[in-house]
Amino acid sequence: MPQPPEREEMFFWRNPMLDNLELLRARYITHTFSPHVHEGYAIGVIEAGAETFFYRNQWHVAPSGSVVIINPGEVHTGEALTAAGWRYRMLYPSAELLRRVASALAGCAQDYPFFATPVVNDPVIAAQIVQAHQLLEHDDSSLAHDSHLWHMLCCLIQRHADGARAAMPLSTQRLQPPLRQAQEYLDANFMHTVRLEALAALAHLSP
Protein backbone atom coordinates (compact mmCIF):
# COMPACT_ATOMS: atom_id res chain seq x y z
CA MET A 1 0.00 0.00 0.00
CA PRO A 2 1.46 3.39 -0.98
CA GLN A 3 2.39 5.71 1.86
CA PRO A 4 0.26 8.87 2.20
CA PRO A 5 2.06 12.03 1.13
CA GLU A 6 3.79 13.94 3.89
CA ARG A 7 1.99 17.03 5.08
CA GLU A 8 3.33 20.41 5.99
CA GLU A 9 2.55 21.64 9.49
CA MET A 10 3.24 24.77 11.44
CA PHE A 11 2.71 25.69 15.10
CA PHE A 12 3.34 29.29 16.14
CA TRP A 13 2.81 30.88 19.55
CA ARG A 14 3.98 33.67 21.84
CA ASN A 15 5.09 33.67 25.46
CA PRO A 16 3.90 36.93 27.08
CA MET A 17 6.09 36.31 30.14
CA LEU A 18 9.30 36.56 28.07
CA ASP A 19 9.00 39.85 26.16
CA ASN A 20 6.35 38.23 23.94
CA LEU A 21 8.91 35.71 22.75
CA GLU A 22 7.69 34.15 19.49
CA LEU A 23 8.21 30.44 18.82
CA LEU A 24 7.74 28.27 15.75
CA ARG A 25 7.79 24.53 15.21
CA ALA A 26 7.26 23.57 11.59
CA ARG A 27 7.64 20.98 8.85
CA TYR A 28 7.86 22.46 5.36
CA ILE A 29 8.16 20.73 2.00
CA THR A 30 7.18 23.16 -0.76
CA HIS A 31 6.64 26.29 1.31
CA THR A 32 8.97 29.20 0.59
CA PHE A 33 9.61 32.41 2.50
CA SER A 34 9.83 35.56 0.40
CA PRO A 35 12.41 38.19 1.41
CA HIS A 36 11.47 39.46 4.87
CA VAL A 37 12.94 40.81 8.09
CA HIS A 38 12.42 40.33 11.82
CA GLU A 39 12.54 43.10 14.40
CA GLY A 40 14.38 40.73 16.75
CA TYR A 41 16.66 37.76 16.27
CA ALA A 42 15.76 34.45 14.60
CA ILE A 43 17.47 31.49 16.30
CA GLY A 44 16.73 27.84 15.64
CA VAL A 45 17.75 24.28 14.92
CA ILE A 46 17.16 22.18 11.81
CA GLU A 47 15.83 18.87 13.15
CA ALA A 48 15.51 17.05 9.82
CA GLY A 49 16.12 17.74 6.15
CA ALA A 50 17.87 20.92 5.06
CA GLU A 51 16.93 24.55 4.48
CA THR A 52 18.55 27.01 2.09
CA PHE A 53 18.20 30.77 2.35
CA PHE A 54 19.58 33.99 0.88
CA TYR A 55 21.10 36.27 3.51
CA ARG A 56 23.78 38.98 3.50
CA ASN A 57 24.27 38.73 -0.27
CA GLN A 58 24.79 34.98 -0.54
CA TRP A 59 23.04 31.62 -0.33
CA HIS A 60 23.45 29.45 2.76
CA VAL A 61 22.56 25.82 3.48
CA ALA A 62 21.45 24.70 6.94
CA PRO A 63 21.63 20.89 7.19
CA SER A 64 20.06 18.69 9.83
CA GLY A 65 21.51 19.39 13.27
CA SER A 66 22.79 22.85 12.42
CA VAL A 67 21.99 26.07 14.26
CA VAL A 68 20.59 29.05 12.33
CA ILE A 69 21.16 32.60 13.63
CA ILE A 70 19.73 35.63 11.82
CA ASN A 71 20.46 39.14 13.07
CA PRO A 72 17.56 41.57 13.55
CA GLY A 73 16.58 43.85 10.70
CA GLU A 74 18.35 41.82 7.99
CA VAL A 75 16.53 40.64 4.86
CA HIS A 76 16.51 36.89 4.24
CA THR A 77 14.52 34.17 2.48
CA GLY A 78 13.89 30.49 3.20
CA GLU A 79 13.05 27.29 1.33
CA ALA A 80 13.75 23.56 1.22
CA LEU A 81 17.08 22.46 -0.21
CA THR A 82 15.58 19.23 -1.60
CA ALA A 83 12.15 17.74 -2.27
CA ALA A 84 12.29 16.14 1.18
CA GLY A 85 11.76 19.53 2.82
CA TRP A 86 12.92 20.40 6.32
CA ARG A 87 11.72 20.38 9.93
CA TYR A 88 12.88 22.92 12.48
CA ARG A 89 12.32 24.78 15.72
CA MET A 90 12.75 28.55 15.85
CA LEU A 91 12.76 31.18 18.57
CA TYR A 92 12.41 34.90 17.87
CA PRO A 93 13.75 36.73 20.95
CA SER A 94 13.62 40.51 21.05
CA ALA A 95 16.76 42.52 20.40
CA GLU A 96 16.42 44.02 23.88
CA LEU A 97 16.47 40.57 25.48
CA LEU A 98 19.74 39.69 23.73
CA ARG A 99 21.23 43.01 24.76
CA ARG A 100 20.26 42.40 28.39
CA VAL A 101 21.90 38.98 28.28
CA ALA A 102 25.07 40.41 26.71
CA SER A 103 25.18 43.18 29.32
CA ALA A 104 24.76 40.70 32.17
CA LEU A 105 27.62 38.59 30.79
CA ALA A 106 29.92 41.60 30.49
CA GLY A 107 28.91 43.23 33.75
CA CYS A 108 28.26 46.53 31.96
CA ALA A 109 26.00 47.92 29.23
CA GLN A 110 26.52 46.28 25.85
CA ASP A 111 25.24 46.83 22.34
CA TYR A 112 23.08 44.36 20.42
CA PRO A 113 25.08 41.15 19.81
CA PHE A 114 26.05 40.50 16.20
CA PHE A 115 26.38 36.99 14.79
CA ALA A 116 28.61 36.88 11.72
CA THR A 117 27.93 33.25 10.78
CA PRO A 118 24.27 32.40 10.06
CA VAL A 119 24.73 28.61 10.06
CA VAL A 120 26.91 26.95 12.70
CA ASN A 121 27.65 23.34 13.58
CA ASP A 122 27.45 23.35 17.38
CA PRO A 123 25.76 20.28 18.91
CA VAL A 124 25.91 21.79 22.41
CA ILE A 125 24.01 24.93 21.44
CA ALA A 126 21.66 22.92 19.23
CA ALA A 127 20.70 20.69 22.17
CA GLN A 128 20.20 23.73 24.41
CA ILE A 129 17.92 25.40 21.87
CA VAL A 130 15.82 22.26 21.47
CA GLN A 131 15.56 21.80 25.24
CA ALA A 132 14.54 25.42 25.82
CA HIS A 133 12.04 25.27 22.96
CA GLN A 134 10.46 22.05 24.26
CA LEU A 135 10.14 23.49 27.77
CA LEU A 136 8.50 26.61 26.41
CA GLU A 137 6.06 24.41 24.50
CA HIS A 138 5.16 21.92 27.22
CA ASP A 139 6.29 23.15 30.67
CA ASP A 140 4.15 25.66 32.58
CA SER A 141 6.95 26.63 34.98
CA SER A 142 8.01 30.22 34.27
CA LEU A 143 11.19 29.66 36.30
CA ALA A 144 12.21 26.76 34.06
CA HIS A 145 11.44 28.89 31.00
CA ASP A 146 13.57 31.78 32.23
CA SER A 147 16.55 29.75 33.38
CA HIS A 148 16.88 27.52 30.33
CA LEU A 149 16.30 30.33 27.84
CA TRP A 150 18.73 32.64 29.64
CA HIS A 151 21.41 29.94 29.86
CA MET A 152 21.05 29.08 26.19
CA LEU A 153 21.33 32.72 25.11
CA CYS A 154 24.38 33.22 27.34
CA CYS A 155 26.13 30.26 25.73
CA LEU A 156 25.12 31.36 22.24
CA ILE A 157 26.59 34.84 22.75
CA GLN A 158 29.77 33.54 24.37
CA ARG A 159 30.42 30.98 21.65
CA HIS A 160 29.26 32.74 18.48
CA ALA A 161 28.76 36.50 18.84
CA ASP A 162 31.25 38.83 17.15
CA GLY A 163 32.29 41.22 19.91
CA ALA A 164 33.72 43.72 17.42
CA ARG A 165 30.37 44.39 15.73
CA ALA A 166 26.83 45.27 16.76
CA ALA A 167 23.51 44.24 15.25
CA MET A 168 21.05 46.92 14.14
CA PRO A 169 17.36 46.25 14.84
CA LEU A 170 14.93 48.06 12.56
CA SER A 171 14.02 50.47 15.35
CA THR A 172 17.63 51.75 15.47
CA GLN A 173 18.34 51.90 11.76
CA ARG A 174 18.49 55.14 9.84
CA LEU A 175 17.85 53.72 6.43
CA GLN A 176 19.18 55.42 3.34
CA PRO A 177 16.37 56.33 0.88
CA PRO A 178 16.79 53.26 -1.40
CA LEU A 179 16.86 50.89 1.59
CA ARG A 180 13.88 52.66 3.12
CA GLN A 181 11.96 52.13 -0.13
CA ALA A 182 12.79 48.43 -0.02
CA GLN A 183 11.65 48.20 3.60
CA GLU A 184 8.38 50.01 2.82
CA TYR A 185 7.82 47.66 -0.12
CA LEU A 186 8.28 44.64 2.16
CA ASP A 187 5.87 46.09 4.70
CA ALA A 188 3.24 46.79 2.04
CA ASN A 189 3.55 43.37 0.39
CA PHE A 190 4.06 41.05 3.34
CA MET A 191 1.07 38.91 2.26
CA HIS A 192 2.39 38.46 -1.28
CA THR A 193 5.33 36.79 -2.96
CA VAL A 194 8.18 39.27 -3.27
CA ARG A 195 10.83 38.67 -5.91
CA LEU A 196 14.40 39.21 -4.80
CA GLU A 197 15.16 41.04 -8.05
CA ALA A 198 12.43 43.61 -7.33
CA LEU A 199 13.70 44.17 -3.81
CA ALA A 200 17.29 44.54 -5.01
CA ALA A 201 16.22 47.07 -7.63
CA LEU A 202 14.50 49.20 -5.00
CA ALA A 203 17.55 49.04 -2.74
CA HIS A 204 19.97 49.65 -5.64
CA LEU A 205 21.77 46.41 -4.78
CA SER A 206 22.65 43.27 -6.70
CA PRO A 207 20.58 40.16 -5.89
Coordinates of N, CA and C in Angstrom, one line a residue, residues 3-177:
Q3 N 2.4 4.9 0.7 CA 2.4 5.7 1.9 C 1.7 7.0 1.5
P4 N 0.9 7.6 2.5 CA 0.3 8.9 2.2 C 1.3 10.0 2.1
P5 N 1.1 11.0 1.3 CA 2.1 12.0 1.1 C 2.3 12.8 2.5
E6 N 3.5 13.2 2.7 CA 3.8 13.9 3.9 C 3.1 15.3 3.8
R7 N 2.7 15.8 5.0 CA 2.0 17.0 5.1 C 2.9 18.1 5.7
E8 N 2.7 19.3 5.3 CA 3.3 20.4 6.0 C 2.5 20.7 7.2
E9 N 3.2 21.2 8.3 CA 2.5 21.6 9.5 C 3.3 22.8 10.1
M10 N 2.6 23.6 10.8 CA 3.2 24.8 11.4 C 2.5 25.1 12.7
F11 N 3.3 25.3 13.8 CA 2.7 25.7 15.1 C 3.5 26.9 15.5
F12 N 2.7 28.0 15.8 CA 3.3 29.3 16.1 C 2.6 29.8 17.4
W13 N 3.4 30.3 18.3 CA 2.8 30.9 19.5 C 3.7 31.9 20.2
R14 N 3.2 32.7 21.1 CA 4.0 33.7 21.8 C 4.0 33.4 23.3
N15 N 5.0 33.8 24.0 CA 5.1 33.7 25.5 C 5.1 35.1 26.0
P16 N 4.0 35.5 26.6 CA 3.9 36.9 27.1 C 4.8 37.2 28.3
M17 N 5.2 36.1 29.0 CA 6.1 36.3 30.1 C 7.6 36.6 29.8
L18 N 7.9 36.4 28.5 CA 9.3 36.6 28.1 C 9.4 37.6 26.9
D19 N 9.0 38.8 27.2 CA 9.0 39.8 26.2 C 8.2 39.4 24.9
N20 N 7.1 38.7 25.1 CA 6.3 38.2 23.9 C 7.2 37.4 23.0
L21 N 8.1 36.6 23.6 CA 8.9 35.7 22.8 C 8.1 34.9 21.8
E22 N 8.4 34.9 20.5 CA 7.7 34.1 19.5 C 8.4 32.8 19.2
L23 N 7.6 31.8 19.0 CA 8.2 30.4 18.8 C 7.5 29.8 17.6
L24 N 8.3 29.0 16.9 CA 7.7 28.3 15.7 C 8.3 26.9 15.7
R25 N 7.4 25.9 15.5 CA 7.8 24.5 15.2 C 7.1 24.1 13.9
A26 N 7.9 23.8 12.9 CA 7.3 23.6 11.6 C 7.9 22.5 10.8
R27 N 7.2 21.9 9.8 CA 7.6 21.0 8.9 C 7.2 21.5 7.5
Y28 N 8.2 21.9 6.7 CA 7.9 22.5 5.4 C 8.4 21.6 4.3
I29 N 7.7 21.5 3.2 CA 8.2 20.7 2.0 C 8.3 21.6 0.8
T30 N 7.2 22.3 0.4 CA 7.2 23.2 -0.8 C 7.1 24.6 -0.4
H31 N 6.8 24.9 0.9 CA 6.6 26.3 1.3 C 7.9 27.1 1.1
T32 N 7.8 28.3 0.7 CA 9.0 29.2 0.6 C 8.7 30.5 1.3
F33 N 9.7 31.1 1.9 CA 9.6 32.4 2.5 C 10.2 33.5 1.6
S34 N 9.4 34.4 1.2 CA 9.8 35.6 0.4 C 10.8 36.4 1.3
P35 N 11.5 37.3 0.6 CA 12.4 38.2 1.4 C 11.6 38.9 2.5
H36 N 12.1 38.8 3.7 CA 11.5 39.5 4.9 C 12.5 39.7 6.0
V37 N 12.1 40.5 7.0 CA 12.9 40.8 8.1 C 12.2 40.5 9.4
H38 N 13.0 40.4 10.5 CA 12.4 40.3 11.8 C 12.9 41.5 12.6
E39 N 12.1 42.0 13.5 CA 12.5 43.1 14.4 C 13.6 42.6 15.4
G40 N 13.4 41.3 15.8 CA 14.4 40.7 16.7 C 15.2 39.7 16.0
Y41 N 15.8 38.8 16.8 CA 16.7 37.8 16.3 C 15.8 36.5 15.9
A42 N 16.4 35.7 15.0 CA 15.8 34.4 14.6 C 16.8 33.4 14.9
I43 N 16.5 32.5 15.8 CA 17.5 31.5 16.3 C 16.8 30.1 16.3
G44 N 17.4 29.1 15.7 CA 16.7 27.8 15.6 C 17.6 26.7 15.3
V45 N 17.0 25.5 15.2 CA 17.8 24.3 14.9 C 17.0 23.5 13.8
I46 N 17.7 23.0 12.8 CA 17.2 22.2 11.8 C 17.1 20.8 12.4
E47 N 15.9 20.2 12.6 CA 15.8 18.9 13.2 C 15.9 17.8 12.1
A48 N 15.5 18.1 10.9 CA 15.5 17.0 9.8 C 15.5 17.8 8.5
G49 N 16.1 17.1 7.5 CA 16.1 17.7 6.1 C 17.1 18.9 6.1
A50 N 16.9 19.8 5.2 CA 17.9 20.9 5.1 C 17.1 22.1 4.5
E51 N 17.5 23.3 5.0 CA 16.9 24.6 4.5 C 18.0 25.3 3.8
T52 N 17.6 26.1 2.7 CA 18.5 27.0 2.1 C 17.9 28.4 2.1
F53 N 18.7 29.4 2.3 CA 18.2 30.8 2.4 C 19.2 31.8 1.9
F54 N 18.7 32.9 1.4 CA 19.6 34.0 0.9 C 19.7 35.0 2.0
Y55 N 20.9 35.4 2.4 CA 21.1 36.3 3.5 C 22.5 36.9 3.4
R56 N 22.5 38.2 3.6 CA 23.8 39.0 3.5 C 24.5 38.7 2.2
N57 N 23.7 38.8 1.1 CA 24.3 38.7 -0.3 C 24.8 37.4 -0.7
Q58 N 24.4 36.3 0.0 CA 24.8 35.0 -0.5 C 23.8 33.9 0.0
W59 N 23.9 32.7 -0.7 CA 23.0 31.6 -0.3 C 23.7 30.8 0.7
H60 N 22.9 30.3 1.7 CA 23.5 29.5 2.8 C 22.6 28.2 2.8
V61 N 23.2 27.1 3.3 CA 22.6 25.8 3.5 C 22.7 25.4 5.0
A62 N 21.5 25.1 5.5 CA 21.4 24.7 6.9 C 21.0 23.2 7.0
P63 N 22.0 22.3 7.2 CA 21.6 20.9 7.2 C 21.1 20.5 8.5
S64 N 20.6 19.2 8.6 CA 20.1 18.7 9.8 C 21.1 18.8 11.0
G65 N 20.6 19.3 12.1 CA 21.5 19.4 13.3 C 22.2 20.7 13.4
S66 N 22.1 21.6 12.4 CA 22.8 22.9 12.4 C 21.9 23.9 13.1
V67 N 22.6 24.9 13.6 CA 22.0 26.1 14.3 C 21.9 27.2 13.3
V68 N 20.8 27.9 13.2 CA 20.6 29.1 12.3 C 20.4 30.3 13.2
I69 N 21.2 31.4 12.9 CA 21.2 32.6 13.6 C 21.1 33.8 12.7
I70 N 19.9 34.5 12.7 CA 19.7 35.6 11.8 C 19.7 36.9 12.7
N71 N 20.5 37.9 12.3 CA 20.5 39.1 13.1 C 19.2 39.9 12.8
P72 N 18.8 40.8 13.7 CA 17.6 41.6 13.6 C 17.7 42.6 12.4
G73 N 16.6 42.8 11.7 CA 16.6 43.8 10.7 C 17.3 43.5 9.4
E74 N 17.6 42.2 9.2 CA 18.3 41.8 8.0 C 17.5 41.0 7.1
V75 N 17.4 41.3 5.8 CA 16.5 40.6 4.9 C 17.1 39.2 4.6
H76 N 16.1 38.3 4.6 CA 16.5 36.9 4.2 C 15.3 36.2 3.7
T77 N 15.6 35.0 3.1 CA 14.5 34.2 2.5 C 14.5 32.8 3.2
G78 N 13.9 31.8 2.6 CA 13.9 30.5 3.2 C 13.1 29.5 2.3
E79 N 13.7 28.3 2.1 CA 13.1 27.3 1.3 C 13.8 26.0 1.5
A80 N 13.1 24.9 1.1 CA 13.8 23.6 1.2 C 14.9 23.4 0.2
L81 N 16.0 22.7 0.7 CA 17.1 22.5 -0.2 C 16.7 21.4 -1.2
T82 N 16.0 20.4 -0.8 CA 15.6 19.2 -1.6 C 14.1 19.0 -1.5
A83 N 13.6 18.1 -2.3 CA 12.2 17.7 -2.3 C 11.7 17.1 -0.9
A84 N 12.6 16.7 -0.1 CA 12.3 16.1 1.2 C 11.9 17.2 2.2
G85 N 12.2 18.5 1.9 CA 11.8 19.5 2.8 C 12.7 19.6 4.1
W86 N 12.2 20.3 5.1 CA 12.9 20.4 6.3 C 12.0 20.6 7.5
R87 N 12.5 20.2 8.7 CA 11.7 20.4 9.9 C 12.6 21.1 10.9
Y88 N 12.0 22.1 11.6 CA 12.9 22.9 12.5 C 12.1 23.5 13.6
R89 N 12.9 24.0 14.6 CA 12.3 24.8 15.7 C 13.0 26.1 15.7
M90 N 12.2 27.2 15.9 CA 12.7 28.6 15.8 C 12.3 29.3 17.0
L91 N 13.1 30.2 17.6 CA 12.8 31.2 18.6 C 13.1 32.6 18.0
Y92 N 12.2 33.5 18.4 CA 12.4 34.9 17.9 C 12.5 35.9 19.1
P93 N 13.6 35.9 19.8 CA 13.7 36.7 21.0 C 13.9 38.2 20.5
S94 N 13.5 39.1 21.4 CA 13.6 40.5 21.0 C 15.1 40.9 21.1
A95 N 15.4 42.0 20.4 CA 16.8 42.5 20.4 C 17.1 43.0 21.8
E96 N 16.1 43.5 22.5 CA 16.4 44.0 23.9 C 16.8 42.9 24.8
L97 N 16.1 41.7 24.6 CA 16.5 40.6 25.5 C 17.9 40.1 25.3
L98 N 18.3 40.1 24.0 CA 19.7 39.7 23.7 C 20.7 40.7 24.3
R99 N 20.3 42.0 24.2 CA 21.2 43.0 24.8 C 21.3 42.9 26.3
R100 N 20.2 42.6 26.9 CA 20.3 42.4 28.4 C 21.2 41.2 28.8
V101 N 21.1 40.1 28.0 CA 21.9 39.0 28.3 C 23.4 39.3 28.1
A102 N 23.7 40.0 27.0 CA 25.1 40.4 26.7 C 25.6 41.3 27.8
S103 N 24.8 42.3 28.3 CA 25.2 43.2 29.3 C 25.4 42.5 30.6
A104 N 24.6 41.5 30.9 CA 24.8 40.7 32.2 C 26.1 39.9 32.1
L105 N 26.4 39.3 30.9 CA 27.6 38.6 30.8 C 28.8 39.5 31.0
A106 N 28.8 40.7 30.4 CA 29.9 41.6 30.5 C 30.0 42.4 31.8
G107 N 28.9 42.5 32.5 CA 28.9 43.2 33.8 C 28.8 44.7 33.5
C108 N 28.5 45.1 32.3 CA 28.3 46.5 32.0 C 27.4 46.6 30.7
A109 N 26.9 47.8 30.4 CA 26.0 47.9 29.2 C 26.7 47.5 27.9
Q110 N 26.0 46.7 27.1 CA 26.5 46.3 25.9 C 25.6 46.6 24.7
D111 N 26.1 46.6 23.5 CA 25.2 46.8 22.3 C 24.5 45.5 22.0
Y112 N 23.8 45.6 20.9 CA 23.1 44.4 20.4 C 24.1 43.4 19.9
P113 N 24.1 42.1 20.3 CA 25.1 41.1 19.8 C 24.9 40.9 18.3
F114 N 26.0 40.8 17.6 CA 26.1 40.5 16.2 C 26.6 39.1 16.0
F115 N 25.9 38.3 15.1 CA 26.4 37.0 14.8 C 26.8 37.0 13.3
A116 N 28.1 36.8 13.1 CA 28.6 36.9 11.7 C 28.3 35.7 10.9
T117 N 28.1 34.5 11.5 CA 27.9 33.2 10.8 C 26.5 32.8 11.0
P118 N 25.7 32.7 9.9 CA 24.3 32.4 10.1 C 24.0 30.9 10.3
V119 N 24.9 30.1 9.9 CA 24.7 28.6 10.1 C 26.0 28.1 10.8
V120 N 25.8 27.5 11.9 CA 26.9 27.0 12.7 C 26.6 25.5 13.1
N121 N 27.7 24.7 13.1 CA 27.7 23.3 13.6 C 28.1 23.3 15.0
D122 N 27.1 23.3 15.9 CA 27.4 23.3 17.4 C 26.4 22.5 18.1
P123 N 26.7 21.2 18.3 CA 25.8 20.3 18.9 C 25.4 20.7 20.3
V124 N 26.2 21.4 21.0 CA 25.9 21.8 22.4 C 24.8 22.8 22.4
I125 N 25.0 23.9 21.6 CA 24.0 24.9 21.4 C 22.7 24.4 20.8
A126 N 22.8 23.5 19.8 CA 21.7 22.9 19.2 C 20.8 22.2 20.3
A127 N 21.4 21.4 21.1 CA 20.7 20.7 22.2 C 20.1 21.7 23.2
Q128 N 20.8 22.7 23.5 CA 20.2 23.7 24.4 C 19.0 24.4 23.8
I129 N 19.1 24.8 22.5 CA 17.9 25.4 21.9 C 16.7 24.5 21.9
V130 N 16.9 23.2 21.5 CA 15.8 22.3 21.5 C 15.2 22.1 22.9
Q131 N 16.1 22.0 23.9 CA 15.6 21.8 25.2 C 14.7 23.0 25.7
A132 N 15.3 24.2 25.4 CA 14.5 25.4 25.8 C 13.2 25.5 25.1
H133 N 13.3 25.2 23.8 CA 12.0 25.3 23.0 C 11.0 24.3 23.5
Q134 N 11.4 23.1 23.8 CA 10.5 22.1 24.3 C 9.9 22.5 25.6
L135 N 10.7 23.0 26.5 CA 10.1 23.5 27.8 C 9.1 24.6 27.6
L136 N 9.4 25.5 26.7 CA 8.5 26.6 26.4 C 7.2 26.1 25.8
E137 N 7.3 25.0 25.1 CA 6.1 24.4 24.5 C 5.2 23.6 25.5
H138 N 5.9 22.9 26.4 CA 5.2 21.9 27.2 C 5.2 22.2 28.7
D139 N 6.1 23.0 29.2 CA 6.3 23.2 30.7 C 5.7 24.5 31.1
D140 N 4.8 24.5 32.1 CA 4.2 25.7 32.6 C 5.0 26.5 33.6
S141 N 6.1 26.0 34.0 CA 7.0 26.6 35.0 C 7.7 27.8 34.4
S142 N 7.3 29.0 34.8 CA 8.0 30.2 34.3 C 9.5 30.3 34.7
L143 N 9.8 29.7 35.9 CA 11.2 29.7 36.3 C 12.0 28.8 35.4
A144 N 11.5 27.6 35.0 CA 12.2 26.8 34.1 C 12.4 27.4 32.7
H145 N 11.3 28.1 32.3 CA 11.4 28.9 31.0 C 12.6 29.9 31.1
D146 N 12.6 30.7 32.1 CA 13.6 31.8 32.2 C 15.0 31.2 32.3
S147 N 15.2 30.2 33.2 CA 16.6 29.7 33.4 C 17.1 29.1 32.2
H148 N 16.4 28.2 31.5 CA 16.9 27.5 30.3 C 17.1 28.5 29.1
L149 N 16.1 29.4 28.9 CA 16.3 30.3 27.8 C 17.5 31.2 28.1
W150 N 17.6 31.7 29.3 CA 18.7 32.6 29.6 C 20.1 31.9 29.5
H151 N 20.2 30.7 30.0 CA 21.4 29.9 29.9 C 21.8 29.7 28.4
M152 N 20.8 29.3 27.6 CA 21.1 29.1 26.2 C 21.6 30.3 25.5
L153 N 20.9 31.5 25.8 CA 21.3 32.7 25.1 C 22.7 33.1 25.6
C154 N 23.0 32.9 26.8 CA 24.4 33.2 27.3 C 25.4 32.4 26.6
C155 N 25.2 31.1 26.4 CA 26.1 30.3 25.7 C 26.2 30.6 24.3
L156 N 25.1 31.0 23.7 CA 25.1 31.4 22.2 C 26.0 32.6 22.0
I157 N 25.8 33.6 22.9 CA 26.6 34.8 22.7 C 28.1 34.6 23.0
Q158 N 28.4 33.8 24.0 CA 29.8 33.5 24.4 C 30.5 32.8 23.3
R159 N 29.8 31.9 22.6 CA 30.4 31.0 21.6 C 30.4 31.5 20.2
H160 N 29.4 32.4 19.9 CA 29.3 32.7 18.5 C 29.1 34.2 18.2
A161 N 28.9 35.1 19.1 CA 28.8 36.5 18.8 C 30.1 37.1 18.5
D162 N 30.1 38.1 17.6 CA 31.2 38.8 17.1 C 31.3 40.1 18.0
G163 N 32.2 40.1 19.0 CA 32.3 41.2 19.9 C 32.7 42.5 19.3
A164 N 33.3 42.5 18.1 CA 33.7 43.7 17.4 C 32.6 44.4 16.6
R165 N 31.5 43.8 16.5 CA 30.4 44.4 15.7 C 29.1 44.4 16.5
A166 N 28.1 45.2 16.1 CA 26.8 45.3 16.8 C 25.7 45.1 15.7
A167 N 24.7 44.4 16.1 CA 23.5 44.2 15.2 C 22.7 45.5 15.3
M168 N 21.9 45.7 14.3 CA 21.1 46.9 14.1 C 19.6 46.6 13.9
P169 N 18.8 46.5 15.0 CA 17.4 46.3 14.8 C 16.7 47.4 14.0
L170 N 15.6 47.1 13.4 CA 14.9 48.1 12.6 C 14.7 49.4 13.3
S171 N 14.4 49.3 14.6 CA 14.0 50.5 15.3 C 15.2 51.4 15.5
T172 N 16.4 50.9 15.3 CA 17.6 51.7 15.5 C 18.2 52.2 14.1
Q173 N 17.7 51.6 13.1 CA 18.3 51.9 11.8 C 17.9 53.2 11.2
R174 N 18.8 54.0 10.6 CA 18.5 55.1 9.8 C 18.7 54.8 8.4
L175 N 17.7 54.3 7.8 CA 17.9 53.7 6.4 C 18.1 54.8 5.4
Q176 N 19.0 54.5 4.5 CA 19.2 55.4 3.3 C 17.9 55.3 2.5
P177 N 17.6 56.3 1.7 CA 16.4 56.3 0.9 C 16.1 55.1 0.1

